[in-house]
């Protein structure tokens, strides 16, 4: 039994931090042979995870000491900013070799990271087959099925036998193709006729025609389908691989579940980034300027949006000066308007993204959110009224503030649940409604309602 | 070519809304045969998606009209609240049949949804083998590898040949086992020796010993591993299936990628729910009371938290009354403190969850966040100073407010980035720091700083 098997893999996360310390020490003491030996026992994905936690000099040392046979696998497991930095340091020859060793979809992702002149040089110097594949895949939009797919598919003509199919698989495997789950049956025009799972190929008599055992009810992806939709299809139908076709139903590639897992993580990350107002920033971003630039627009938006709040307050200067207690509850009103708005908008945004909420059921959904907010608003208002009474000993102030709270909560629910639907109808990303934008709107609207009600009731 | 293939699947989402309208019309006109014919052409996952968009009576009609052979597949694709409601209406006999048709992991999830008395009755009336499997799996924590795994594994003893392995696969397939990607080689004690991919089994000479072609460097999951960690392992190593073992390294089950895809979606949903303060509410929750109860605690937390803000403000009553302009910028300060805090905490929470940020690099990370916030805070302060000057024509007020803004922003970054690390060290979920909790803390802290600086500079 191998070492990798003896070590319980479920403990890999803590082990990695220990490994980092060990490697850092070895590097410091210049015991490079030790580092090499250690890296040779590790999975490429583990090396990549290890590198993520290291400083940039150490990271480059580790990559250089990784066996050349797995460097391409390590590179592809790194986060984009780290990939870019590594590629910057590599010579053209090394990049060409790495591209040659990668499957076509991964190679395309790497080429896309190269700066224009390097990309030109590398493509020119690559083998003709590699270059043609890369140019074909680079032509697709990155976030479509075409941009996700690999060109490595095992195909067999419709007049062939199971035996022929098995030999095609054998050849593909000898050429280093990975993740072969199906072979695809095509006619002379490359039109897709169906697929055969490897397991069915194995269990069928070798002399049988492939046409007799093919599955023609498989799910097929069009090459221009958006990657989020591809992920939804994979998830809905529990797929591990799917063929990609062009307009003429010709087979042009295939997508595998490992790419979809990455897409799902990416899409969740994007939604969360929109909620947090962190823009395109990735978790592993190392460049401070990129981080600053990603976050600043949201903050400036908030700054100018809240100037609206300052303006609203200035309009009620007199009420505020004569009854300063109104100002005390500004943070409370704003916080609850914000929270209720985000609760409603987030649920609607998620539902629209997963397909659990249909855009033609807008009124029903908004109505539901308003009902929920009304009940919660009522409970909060009663609590707030009691607190204000206990503190200030004045029922009228308590009632005025509570009454405005429940109004603000209901309006926030309305704005929060309606906005994602409206953005979707205007072909904008509904997720924009789940972040700083909705909070800001609700702040200003909420403040206005609050000041109108309290100042008119208490003056 | 079948109908399913002619219809481009990538258009399934819009088609589904049309189908809903058609089915609703048919039901209304009591043309039940039409509904049945339509349902027979649909994939179970499509029927489930269709049902999600229907009212509860229509939903139950559609389920009843679905062919009994696929009802179990439809049930398992529904969201939990809909599953529960459906199960409530089914007779014990039907439930027992459905359980019998499901793979063991899915059957266990269904049994877990039954109320106690029904579960007892159903288990008692099930075939002995089904009952034993269910009781074994029910004993595991739901969110561990044991709770995720299925018991259906294809095994072969180490002294067998490739031919024997293929026959084991054939038998398993005839018994309806799905998603067979590997066969596992075990010894007499059920200790796991290695695995063979179906493709390698197919390509090997039939008379070869399984020991000669087995892969013993596979990744193995311990049964008590947390599901989030299992998902990280699948994602890191690009797995489509993995064996689960007990303490003695005996093979007890396997986990497949489709379950992991669900876990990933669930975990992303949970993080987002924590950010939005919507608790355990799922997007497809239909029960109003559950939604209200899920959201209320966060709102009450915010209400009482912001009472802290009201208290702080009341301490500065005099400054506020004499210089009411201070009150005008309360929303600005609060909004920016909140936004910066959420930006920092969200990035750290995500990084800790994905493993991209290591918990032993706390100071470096917090330092980075504070630097980013300082730069952005400086830019915002200058903008705010200009706005205040243009509005009020007074540099001193502008400088005082700007100075407090930059202080508030830096402190918010500190609180936002530090809290997730501290929660993790205290074995709490860091994601708690990405939601209403951090906003509230920053509101109160920010207000205090703001009022201290402005009132001392302007008095």
CSV table of C-alpha atoms in Angstrom, one decimal, chain A residues 12-447:
chain,number,residue,atom,x,y,z
A,12,UNK,CA,-5.0,17.0,4.2
A,13,UNK,CA,-5.9,20.5,5.2
A,14,UNK,CA,-4.0,20.8,8.5
A,15,UNK,CA,-1.1,18.8,7.0
A,16,UNK,CA,-0.7,21.3,4.3
A,17,UNK,CA,0.1,24.1,6.8
A,18,UNK,CA,2.7,21.9,8.4
A,19,UNK,CA,4.1,21.1,5.0
A,20,UNK,CA,4.4,24.8,4.2
A,21,UNK,CA,6.5,25.3,7.4
A,22,UNK,CA,8.7,22.4,6.5
A,23,UNK,CA,9.2,23.5,2.9
A,24,UNK,CA,9.9,27.1,4.0
A,25,UNK,CA,12.6,25.8,6.4
A,26,UNK,CA,14.2,23.6,3.8
A,27,UNK,CA,14.3,26.5,1.3
A,28,UNK,CA,15.8,28.7,3.9
A,29,UNK,CA,18.5,26.2,4.7
A,30,UNK,CA,19.0,25.7,0.9
A,31,UNK,CA,18.3,21.9,1.2
A,32,UNK,CA,16.8,21.8,-2.2
A,33,UNK,CA,17.1,18.0,-2.6
A,34,UNK,CA,14.8,17.6,0.4
A,35,UNK,CA,12.2,19.9,-1.2
A,36,UNK,CA,12.3,17.9,-4.5
A,37,UNK,CA,11.9,14.6,-2.7
A,38,UNK,CA,8.9,15.9,-0.7
A,39,UNK,CA,7.3,17.4,-3.8
A,40,UNK,CA,7.6,14.1,-5.7
A,41,UNK,CA,5.4,12.4,-3.2
A,42,UNK,CA,2.7,15.1,-3.6
A,43,UNK,CA,-0.4,15.3,-5.8
A,44,UNK,CA,-0.3,18.3,-8.3
A,45,UNK,CA,-3.4,19.7,-6.6
A,46,UNK,CA,-1.6,19.5,-3.2
A,47,UNK,CA,1.5,21.3,-4.6
A,48,UNK,CA,-0.8,24.0,-5.9
A,49,UNK,CA,-2.6,24.4,-2.6
A,50,UNK,CA,0.8,24.5,-0.9
A,51,UNK,CA,2.1,27.2,-3.2
A,52,UNK,CA,-1.0,29.4,-2.6
A,53,UNK,CA,0.1,29.8,1.0
A,54,UNK,CA,3.7,30.7,0.3
A,55,UNK,CA,5.3,34.1,-0.5
A,56,UNK,CA,6.0,34.8,-4.2
A,57,UNK,CA,9.7,33.9,-4.2
A,58,UNK,CA,9.2,30.7,-2.3
A,59,UNK,CA,6.3,29.9,-4.7
A,60,UNK,CA,8.5,30.2,-7.7
A,61,UNK,CA,11.2,28.1,-6.2
A,62,UNK,CA,8.6,25.3,-5.4
A,63,UNK,CA,7.3,25.4,-9.0
A,64,UNK,CA,10.8,25.1,-10.4
A,65,UNK,CA,11.6,22.2,-8.2
A,66,UNK,CA,8.5,20.3,-9.2
A,67,UNK,CA,9.1,17.5,-11.6
A,68,UNK,CA,8.5,18.8,-15.2
A,69,UNK,CA,6.0,16.0,-15.8
A,70,UNK,CA,3.5,17.4,-13.4
A,71,UNK,CA,4.2,21.1,-13.7
A,72,UNK,CA,1.4,21.6,-16.2
A,73,UNK,CA,-1.0,19.9,-13.7
A,74,UNK,CA,0.2,22.2,-10.9
A,75,UNK,CA,-0.1,25.3,-13.1
A,76,UNK,CA,-3.7,24.6,-14.0
A,77,UNK,CA,-4.7,24.1,-10.3
A,78,UNK,CA,-3.4,27.6,-9.3
A,79,UNK,CA,-5.6,30.7,-9.0
A,80,UNK,CA,-5.4,33.1,-12.0
A,81,UNK,CA,-3.3,35.8,-10.4
A,82,UNK,CA,-0.7,33.2,-9.4
A,83,UNK,CA,-0.8,31.6,-12.8
A,84,UNK,CA,-0.2,34.9,-14.5
A,85,UNK,CA,2.8,35.7,-12.3
A,86,UNK,CA,4.3,32.2,-12.9
A,87,UNK,CA,3.8,32.5,-16.7
A,88,UNK,CA,5.6,35.8,-16.7
A,89,UNK,CA,8.7,34.1,-15.5
A,90,UNK,CA,8.7,31.1,-17.8
A,91,UNK,CA,10.5,30.9,-21.1
A,92,UNK,CA,8.5,30.4,-24.3
A,93,UNK,CA,9.8,26.9,-24.8
A,94,UNK,CA,8.6,25.8,-21.3
A,95,UNK,CA,5.2,27.4,-21.9
A,96,UNK,CA,4.9,25.6,-25.3
A,97,UNK,CA,5.7,22.3,-23.6
A,98,UNK,CA,3.2,22.9,-20.8
A,99,UNK,CA,0.5,23.7,-23.3
A,100,UNK,CA,1.3,20.6,-25.3
A,101,UNK,CA,0.8,18.5,-22.1
A,102,UNK,CA,-2.5,20.0,-21.2
A,103,UNK,CA,-5.9,19.0,-22.5
A,104,UNK,CA,-7.2,21.6,-25.0
A,105,UNK,CA,-9.6,23.4,-22.7
A,106,UNK,CA,-7.0,23.9,-20.0
A,107,UNK,CA,-4.4,24.9,-22.5
A,108,UNK,CA,-6.7,27.6,-23.9
A,109,UNK,CA,-7.3,29.0,-20.4
A,110,UNK,CA,-3.5,29.3,-20.0
A,111,UNK,CA,-3.0,30.9,-23.4
A,112,UNK,CA,-5.7,33.4,-22.6
A,113,UNK,CA,-3.6,34.6,-19.6
A,114,UNK,CA,-0.5,35.4,-21.7
A,115,UNK,CA,0.1,39.0,-22.8
A,116,UNK,CA,-0.5,39.6,-26.5
A,117,UNK,CA,3.2,39.5,-27.8
A,118,UNK,CA,4.0,36.3,-25.8
A,119,UNK,CA,0.7,34.7,-27.0
A,120,UNK,CA,1.6,35.4,-30.6
A,121,UNK,CA,5.2,34.0,-30.2
A,122,UNK,CA,4.0,30.9,-28.4
A,123,UNK,CA,1.2,30.1,-30.9
A,124,UNK,CA,3.6,30.6,-33.8
A,125,UNK,CA,6.2,28.3,-32.3
A,126,UNK,CA,3.7,25.5,-31.3
A,127,UNK,CA,3.1,22.4,-33.3
A,128,UNK,CA,0.5,22.9,-36.0
A,129,UNK,CA,-2.1,20.7,-34.3
A,130,UNK,CA,-1.7,22.5,-31.0
A,131,UNK,CA,-2.0,25.9,-32.6
A,132,UNK,CA,-5.1,25.0,-34.6
A,133,UNK,CA,-6.8,23.6,-31.5
A,134,UNK,CA,-5.9,26.7,-29.4
A,135,UNK,CA,-7.0,29.1,-32.1
A,136,UNK,CA,-10.3,27.2,-32.5
A,137,UNK,CA,-11.1,27.4,-28.8
A,138,UNK,CA,-9.8,30.9,-28.2
A,139,UNK,CA,-12.5,32.1,-30.7
A,140,UNK,CA,-15.3,31.2,-28.3
A,141,UNK,CA,-16.6,33.5,-25.5
A,142,UNK,CA,-14.9,32.4,-22.3
A,143,UNK,CA,-18.2,32.0,-20.4
A,144,UNK,CA,-20.1,29.8,-23.0
A,145,UNK,CA,-20.1,26.1,-23.6
A,146,UNK,CA,-17.6,26.6,-26.4
A,147,UNK,CA,-15.3,28.3,-24.0
A,148,UNK,CA,-15.6,25.5,-21.4
A,149,UNK,CA,-15.3,22.5,-23.7
A,150,UNK,CA,-12.3,20.3,-24.6
A,151,UNK,CA,-11.8,19.1,-28.1
A,152,UNK,CA,-10.6,15.6,-26.9
A,153,UNK,CA,-13.6,13.4,-27.7
A,154,UNK,CA,-13.6,9.7,-28.5
A,155,UNK,CA,-15.8,9.1,-31.6
A,156,UNK,CA,-16.7,6.1,-33.6
A,157,UNK,CA,-18.6,5.9,-36.9
A,158,UNK,CA,-22.1,4.5,-36.9
A,159,UNK,CA,-21.2,1.5,-39.1
A,160,UNK,CA,-18.6,0.2,-36.6
A,161,UNK,CA,-18.7,-2.5,-33.9
A,162,UNK,CA,-18.2,-2.5,-30.1
A,163,UNK,CA,-14.7,-3.9,-30.7
A,164,UNK,CA,-13.9,-0.9,-32.9
A,165,UNK,CA,-15.2,1.4,-30.2
A,166,UNK,CA,-13.0,-0.2,-27.6
A,167,UNK,CA,-9.9,0.2,-29.8
A,168,UNK,CA,-10.7,3.9,-30.2
A,169,UNK,CA,-10.8,4.2,-26.5
A,170,UNK,CA,-7.5,2.4,-26.2
A,171,UNK,CA,-5.8,4.7,-28.7
A,172,UNK,CA,-7.2,7.8,-27.0
A,173,UNK,CA,-5.9,6.6,-23.6
A,174,UNK,CA,-2.5,5.9,-25.1
A,175,UNK,CA,-2.5,9.5,-26.4
A,176,UNK,CA,-3.0,10.7,-22.8
A,177,UNK,CA,-6.7,11.6,-23.0
A,178,UNK,CA,-8.3,11.7,-19.5
A,179,UNK,CA,-11.8,11.5,-18.2
A,180,UNK,CA,-13.2,9.3,-20.9
A,181,UNK,CA,-16.8,8.5,-19.8
A,182,UNK,CA,-18.5,8.0,-23.1
A,183,UNK,CA,-17.7,7.4,-26.7
A,184,UNK,CA,-19.8,9.3,-29.2
A,185,UNK,CA,-21.3,7.7,-32.4
A,186,UNK,CA,-21.2,10.0,-35.4
A,187,UNK,CA,-22.0,9.7,-39.1
A,188,UNK,CA,-19.8,10.7,-42.1
A,189,UNK,CA,-20.7,14.4,-41.6
A,190,UNK,CA,-19.7,14.3,-37.9
A,191,UNK,CA,-23.4,14.6,-37.0
A,192,UNK,CA,-24.0,13.2,-33.5
A,193,UNK,CA,-26.0,10.0,-33.4
A,194,UNK,CA,-25.8,9.1,-29.8
A,195,UNK,CA,-23.4,8.1,-27.1
A,196,UNK,CA,-22.3,4.8,-25.4
A,197,UNK,CA,-21.1,4.8,-21.8
A,198,UNK,CA,-17.8,3.0,-21.2
A,199,UNK,CA,-19.6,0.6,-18.9
A,200,UNK,CA,-22.1,-0.4,-21.6
A,201,UNK,CA,-19.2,-0.8,-24.1
A,202,UNK,CA,-17.5,-3.1,-21.7
A,203,UNK,CA,-20.6,-5.3,-21.1
A,204,UNK,CA,-21.7,-5.6,-24.8
A,205,UNK,CA,-20.6,-8.4,-27.1
A,206,UNK,CA,-17.6,-7.2,-29.0
A,207,UNK,CA,-19.1,-8.0,-32.4
A,208,UNK,CA,-22.3,-6.0,-31.8
A,209,UNK,CA,-22.9,-2.9,-33.9
A,210,UNK,CA,-22.5,0.4,-32.0
A,211,UNK,CA,-25.9,1.5,-33.3
A,212,UNK,CA,-27.6,-1.3,-31.4
A,213,UNK,CA,-26.4,-0.1,-28.0
A,214,UNK,CA,-26.2,3.7,-28.4
A,215,UNK,CA,-28.2,6.0,-26.2
A,216,UNK,CA,-29.8,8.7,-28.3
A,217,UNK,CA,-31.7,10.4,-25.6
A,218,UNK,CA,-28.7,12.1,-24.1
A,219,UNK,CA,-28.5,15.7,-23.2
A,220,UNK,CA,-26.7,17.8,-25.7
A,221,UNK,CA,-25.2,21.3,-25.2
A,222,UNK,CA,-25.2,24.0,-27.9
A,223,UNK,CA,-21.9,25.7,-28.2
A,224,UNK,CA,-23.2,29.2,-27.5
A,225,UNK,CA,-25.0,28.3,-24.2
A,226,UNK,CA,-24.0,30.4,-21.3
A,227,UNK,CA,-21.8,28.7,-18.7
A,228,UNK,CA,-24.3,29.3,-15.9
A,229,UNK,CA,-27.0,27.5,-17.8
A,230,UNK,CA,-24.6,24.7,-18.6
A,231,UNK,CA,-24.0,24.3,-14.9
A,232,UNK,CA,-27.7,24.3,-14.2
A,233,UNK,CA,-28.2,21.5,-16.8
A,234,UNK,CA,-25.3,19.4,-15.4
A,235,UNK,CA,-26.8,19.9,-11.9
A,236,UNK,CA,-30.4,19.2,-12.9
A,237,UNK,CA,-29.6,16.0,-14.9
A,238,UNK,CA,-26.8,14.8,-12.7
A,239,UNK,CA,-24.4,14.7,-15.6
A,240,UNK,CA,-20.7,13.9,-15.5
A,241,UNK,CA,-20.0,14.7,-19.1
A,242,UNK,CA,-22.0,16.1,-22.1
A,243,UNK,CA,-21.3,16.5,-25.8
A,244,UNK,CA,-21.2,20.0,-27.3
A,245,UNK,CA,-22.6,20.5,-30.9
A,246,UNK,CA,-22.7,23.3,-33.4
A,247,UNK,CA,-25.9,24.5,-35.3
A,248,UNK,CA,-25.7,21.4,-37.6
A,249,UNK,CA,-25.7,19.0,-34.7
A,250,UNK,CA,-22.0,18.2,-35.5
A,251,UNK,CA,-20.0,17.1,-32.5
A,252,UNK,CA,-17.3,19.6,-31.7
A,253,UNK,CA,-16.3,18.9,-28.1
A,254,UNK,CA,-17.3,17.8,-24.7
A,255,UNK,CA,-17.6,19.3,-21.2
A,256,UNK,CA,-16.8,17.4,-18.1
A,257,UNK,CA,-18.1,17.8,-14.5
A,258,UNK,CA,-14.8,19.0,-13.1
A,259,UNK,CA,-15.0,22.2,-15.2
A,260,UNK,CA,-18.6,22.6,-14.1
A,261,UNK,CA,-17.6,22.3,-10.4
A,262,UNK,CA,-15.2,25.2,-11.1
A,263,UNK,CA,-18.0,27.2,-12.8
A,264,UNK,CA,-20.3,26.7,-9.9
A,265,UNK,CA,-17.7,27.9,-7.4
A,266,UNK,CA,-17.0,30.9,-9.6
A,267,UNK,CA,-20.7,31.8,-10.0
A,268,UNK,CA,-21.3,31.5,-6.2
A,269,UNK,CA,-18.2,33.7,-5.7
A,270,UNK,CA,-19.5,36.2,-8.1
A,271,UNK,CA,-22.9,36.5,-6.4
A,272,UNK,CA,-21.2,36.8,-3.0
A,273,UNK,CA,-18.9,39.5,-4.4
A,274,UNK,CA,-21.9,41.4,-5.7
A,275,UNK,CA,-23.5,41.2,-2.3
A,276,UNK,CA,-20.3,42.4,-0.6
A,277,UNK,CA,-19.4,45.1,-3.2
A,278,UNK,CA,-16.0,43.6,-3.8
A,279,UNK,CA,-16.3,43.6,-7.6
A,280,UNK,CA,-14.1,41.2,-9.6
A,281,UNK,CA,-11.7,40.7,-6.7
A,282,UNK,CA,-10.8,37.1,-6.2
A,283,UNK,CA,-10.0,35.7,-2.8
A,284,UNK,CA,-6.4,35.0,-3.7
A,285,UNK,CA,-5.8,38.4,-5.3
A,286,UNK,CA,-2.3,39.5,-4.3
A,287,UNK,CA,-2.1,42.9,-6.0
A,288,UNK,CA,-3.2,45.6,-3.7
A,289,UNK,CA,-4.0,48.0,-6.5
A,290,UNK,CA,-6.4,45.6,-8.1
A,291,UNK,CA,-8.2,45.0,-4.7
A,292,UNK,CA,-8.4,48.8,-4.1
A,293,UNK,CA,-9.8,49.4,-7.6
A,294,UNK,CA,-12.3,46.6,-7.3
A,295,UNK,CA,-13.8,47.9,-4.1
A,296,UNK,CA,-13.6,51.7,-4.5
A,297,UNK,CA,-16.5,52.1,-7.0
A,298,UNK,CA,-19.0,50.6,-4.6
A,299,UNK,CA,-17.8,52.8,-1.8
A,300,UNK,CA,-18.0,56.0,-3.9
A,301,UNK,CA,-21.5,54.9,-5.0
A,302,UNK,CA,-22.4,54.5,-1.3
A,303,UNK,CA,-20.9,57.9,-0.5
A,304,UNK,CA,-22.8,59.8,-3.1
A,305,UNK,CA,-26.0,57.8,-2.4
A,306,UNK,CA,-25.9,58.7,1.2
A,307,UNK,CA,-25.5,62.4,0.3
A,308,UNK,CA,-29.1,61.9,-0.6
A,309,UNK,CA,-29.7,60.9,3.0
A,310,UNK,CA,-27.8,64.0,4.2
A,311,UNK,CA,-30.0,66.1,2.0
A,312,UNK,CA,-33.2,64.5,3.3
A,313,UNK,CA,-32.0,65.2,6.9
A,314,UNK,CA,-31.2,68.8,6.1
A,315,UNK,CA,-34.8,69.3,4.9
A,316,UNK,CA,-36.0,68.3,8.4
A,317,UNK,CA,-33.4,70.5,10.2
A,318,UNK,CA,-36.1,72.2,12.3
A,319,UNK,CA,-37.8,69.1,13.5
A,320,UNK,CA,-34.4,67.5,14.4
A,321,UNK,CA,-33.2,70.5,16.3
A,322,UNK,CA,-36.4,70.8,18.4
A,323,UNK,CA,-36.8,67.1,19.0
A,324,UNK,CA,-33.3,65.6,18.9
A,325,UNK,CA,-34.6,62.2,20.0
A,326,UNK,CA,-35.6,61.7,16.3
A,327,UNK,CA,-31.9,61.6,15.4
A,328,UNK,CA,-31.2,58.9,18.0
A,329,UNK,CA,-33.2,56.3,16.0
A,330,UNK,CA,-31.8,57.1,12.6
A,331,UNK,CA,-29.2,54.2,12.8
A,332,UNK,CA,-32.0,51.8,13.9
A,333,UNK,CA,-34.3,52.8,11.0
A,334,UNK,CA,-31.5,52.6,8.5
A,335,UNK,CA,-30.2,49.2,9.8
A,336,UNK,CA,-33.6,47.6,9.7
A,337,UNK,CA,-34.4,49.0,6.3
A,338,UNK,CA,-31.1,47.6,5.1
A,339,UNK,CA,-31.5,44.2,6.6
A,340,UNK,CA,-35.0,43.6,5.4
A,341,UNK,CA,-34.1,44.8,1.9
A,342,UNK,CA,-31.2,42.5,1.7
A,343,UNK,CA,-33.2,39.5,3.1
A,344,UNK,CA,-35.8,40.0,0.4
A,345,UNK,CA,-33.5,40.8,-2.5
A,346,UNK,CA,-31.1,38.0,-1.7
A,347,UNK,CA,-33.8,35.3,-1.7
A,348,UNK,CA,-35.3,36.6,-5.0
A,349,UNK,CA,-31.8,36.9,-6.6
A,350,UNK,CA,-30.9,33.3,-5.6
A,351,UNK,CA,-34.3,32.0,-6.7
A,352,UNK,CA,-34.0,33.7,-10.1
A,353,UNK,CA,-30.5,32.3,-10.5
A,354,UNK,CA,-31.4,28.7,-9.7
A,355,UNK,CA,-34.7,28.8,-11.5
A,356,UNK,CA,-36.7,28.2,-8.3
A,357,UNK,CA,-38.4,31.5,-8.8
A,358,UNK,CA,-39.9,32.2,-12.2
A,359,UNK,CA,-39.9,35.7,-13.5
A,360,UNK,CA,-43.5,35.5,-14.5
A,361,UNK,CA,-44.6,35.0,-10.9
A,362,UNK,CA,-43.3,38.4,-9.8
A,363,UNK,CA,-46.5,39.7,-8.1
A,364,UNK,CA,-47.0,36.6,-6.1
A,365,UNK,CA,-43.4,36.6,-4.9
A,366,UNK,CA,-43.4,40.3,-4.0
A,367,UNK,CA,-46.7,39.9,-2.2
A,368,UNK,CA,-45.2,37.1,-0.2
A,369,UNK,CA,-42.2,39.1,0.8
A,370,UNK,CA,-44.3,42.1,1.8
A,371,UNK,CA,-46.5,39.8,4.0
A,372,UNK,CA,-43.4,38.3,5.7
A,373,UNK,CA,-42.0,41.8,6.3
A,374,UNK,CA,-45.2,43.1,7.6
A,375,UNK,CA,-45.4,40.5,10.3
A,376,UNK,CA,-41.8,41.0,11.3
A,377,UNK,CA,-42.2,44.7,11.1
A,378,UNK,CA,-45.1,44.6,13.5
A,379,UNK,CA,-43.2,42.5,16.0
A,380,UNK,CA,-40.2,44.9,15.7
A,381,UNK,CA,-42.4,47.9,16.1
A,382,UNK,CA,-44.0,46.7,19.3
A,383,UNK,CA,-40.5,45.9,20.7
A,384,UNK,CA,-39.2,49.4,19.7
A,385,UNK,CA,-42.3,51.1,21.1
A,386,UNK,CA,-41.7,49.4,24.5
A,387,UNK,CA,-38.0,50.3,24.5
A,388,UNK,CA,-38.7,54.0,23.6
A,389,UNK,CA,-41.4,54.2,26.2
A,390,UNK,CA,-39.2,52.7,28.9
A,391,UNK,CA,-36.3,55.0,28.0
A,392,UNK,CA,-38.2,58.3,27.3
A,393,UNK,CA,-41.4,57.7,29.2
A,394,UNK,CA,-43.4,59.1,26.3
A,395,UNK,CA,-46.0,57.0,24.5
A,396,UNK,CA,-46.5,59.5,21.6
A,397,UNK,CA,-42.8,59.4,20.6
A,398,UNK,CA,-42.8,55.6,20.9
A,399,UNK,CA,-45.8,55.3,18.7
A,400,UNK,CA,-44.5,57.8,16.1
A,401,UNK,CA,-41.2,56.0,15.8
A,402,UNK,CA,-42.7,52.5,15.7
A,403,UNK,CA,-45.3,53.5,13.1
A,404,UNK,CA,-42.5,54.8,10.9
A,405,UNK,CA,-40.5,51.7,11.5
A,406,UNK,CA,-43.2,49.4,10.2
A,407,UNK,CA,-43.8,51.6,7.2
A,408,UNK,CA,-40.1,51.6,6.4
A,409,UNK,CA,-39.8,47.9,6.8
A,410,UNK,CA,-42.7,47.3,4.4
A,411,UNK,CA,-41.4,49.7,1.7
A,412,UNK,CA,-37.9,48.1,2.0
A,413,UNK,CA,-39.4,44.7,1.4
A,414,UNK,CA,-41.2,46.0,-1.6
A,415,UNK,CA,-38.0,47.7,-3.0
A,416,UNK,CA,-35.8,44.7,-2.2
A,417,UNK,CA,-38.0,42.0,-3.8
A,418,UNK,CA,-39.2,44.1,-6.8
A,419,UNK,CA,-35.7,45.4,-7.9
A,420,UNK,CA,-34.2,42.0,-8.9
A,421,UNK,CA,-37.3,41.2,-11.1
A,422,UNK,CA,-37.1,44.7,-12.7
A,423,UNK,CA,-33.3,44.3,-13.4
A,424,UNK,CA,-34.0,40.9,-15.0
A,425,UNK,CA,-36.7,42.4,-17.2
A,426,UNK,CA,-34.2,45.1,-18.3
A,427,UNK,CA,-31.7,42.4,-19.1
A,428,UNK,CA,-29.4,43.5,-16.2
A,429,UNK,CA,-27.9,41.1,-13.7
A,430,UNK,CA,-30.5,40.7,-10.8
A,431,UNK,CA,-27.6,40.1,-8.4
A,432,UNK,CA,-26.8,43.8,-8.5
A,433,UNK,CA,-29.9,44.2,-6.3
A,434,UNK,CA,-28.5,42.1,-3.5
A,435,UNK,CA,-25.7,44.5,-2.5
A,436,UNK,CA,-24.8,48.0,-1.6
A,437,UNK,CA,-27.2,49.4,-4.2
A,438,UNK,CA,-30.3,48.2,-2.5
A,439,UNK,CA,-29.0,49.2,0.9
A,440,UNK,CA,-28.4,52.7,-0.3
A,441,UNK,CA,-31.8,53.0,-1.9
A,442,UNK,CA,-33.5,51.7,1.2
A,443,UNK,CA,-31.5,54.0,3.4
A,444,UNK,CA,-32.6,57.1,1.6
A,445,UNK,CA,-36.2,56.0,1.1
A,446,UNK,CA,-36.4,54.8,4.7
A,447,UNK,CA,-35.1,58.0,6.1
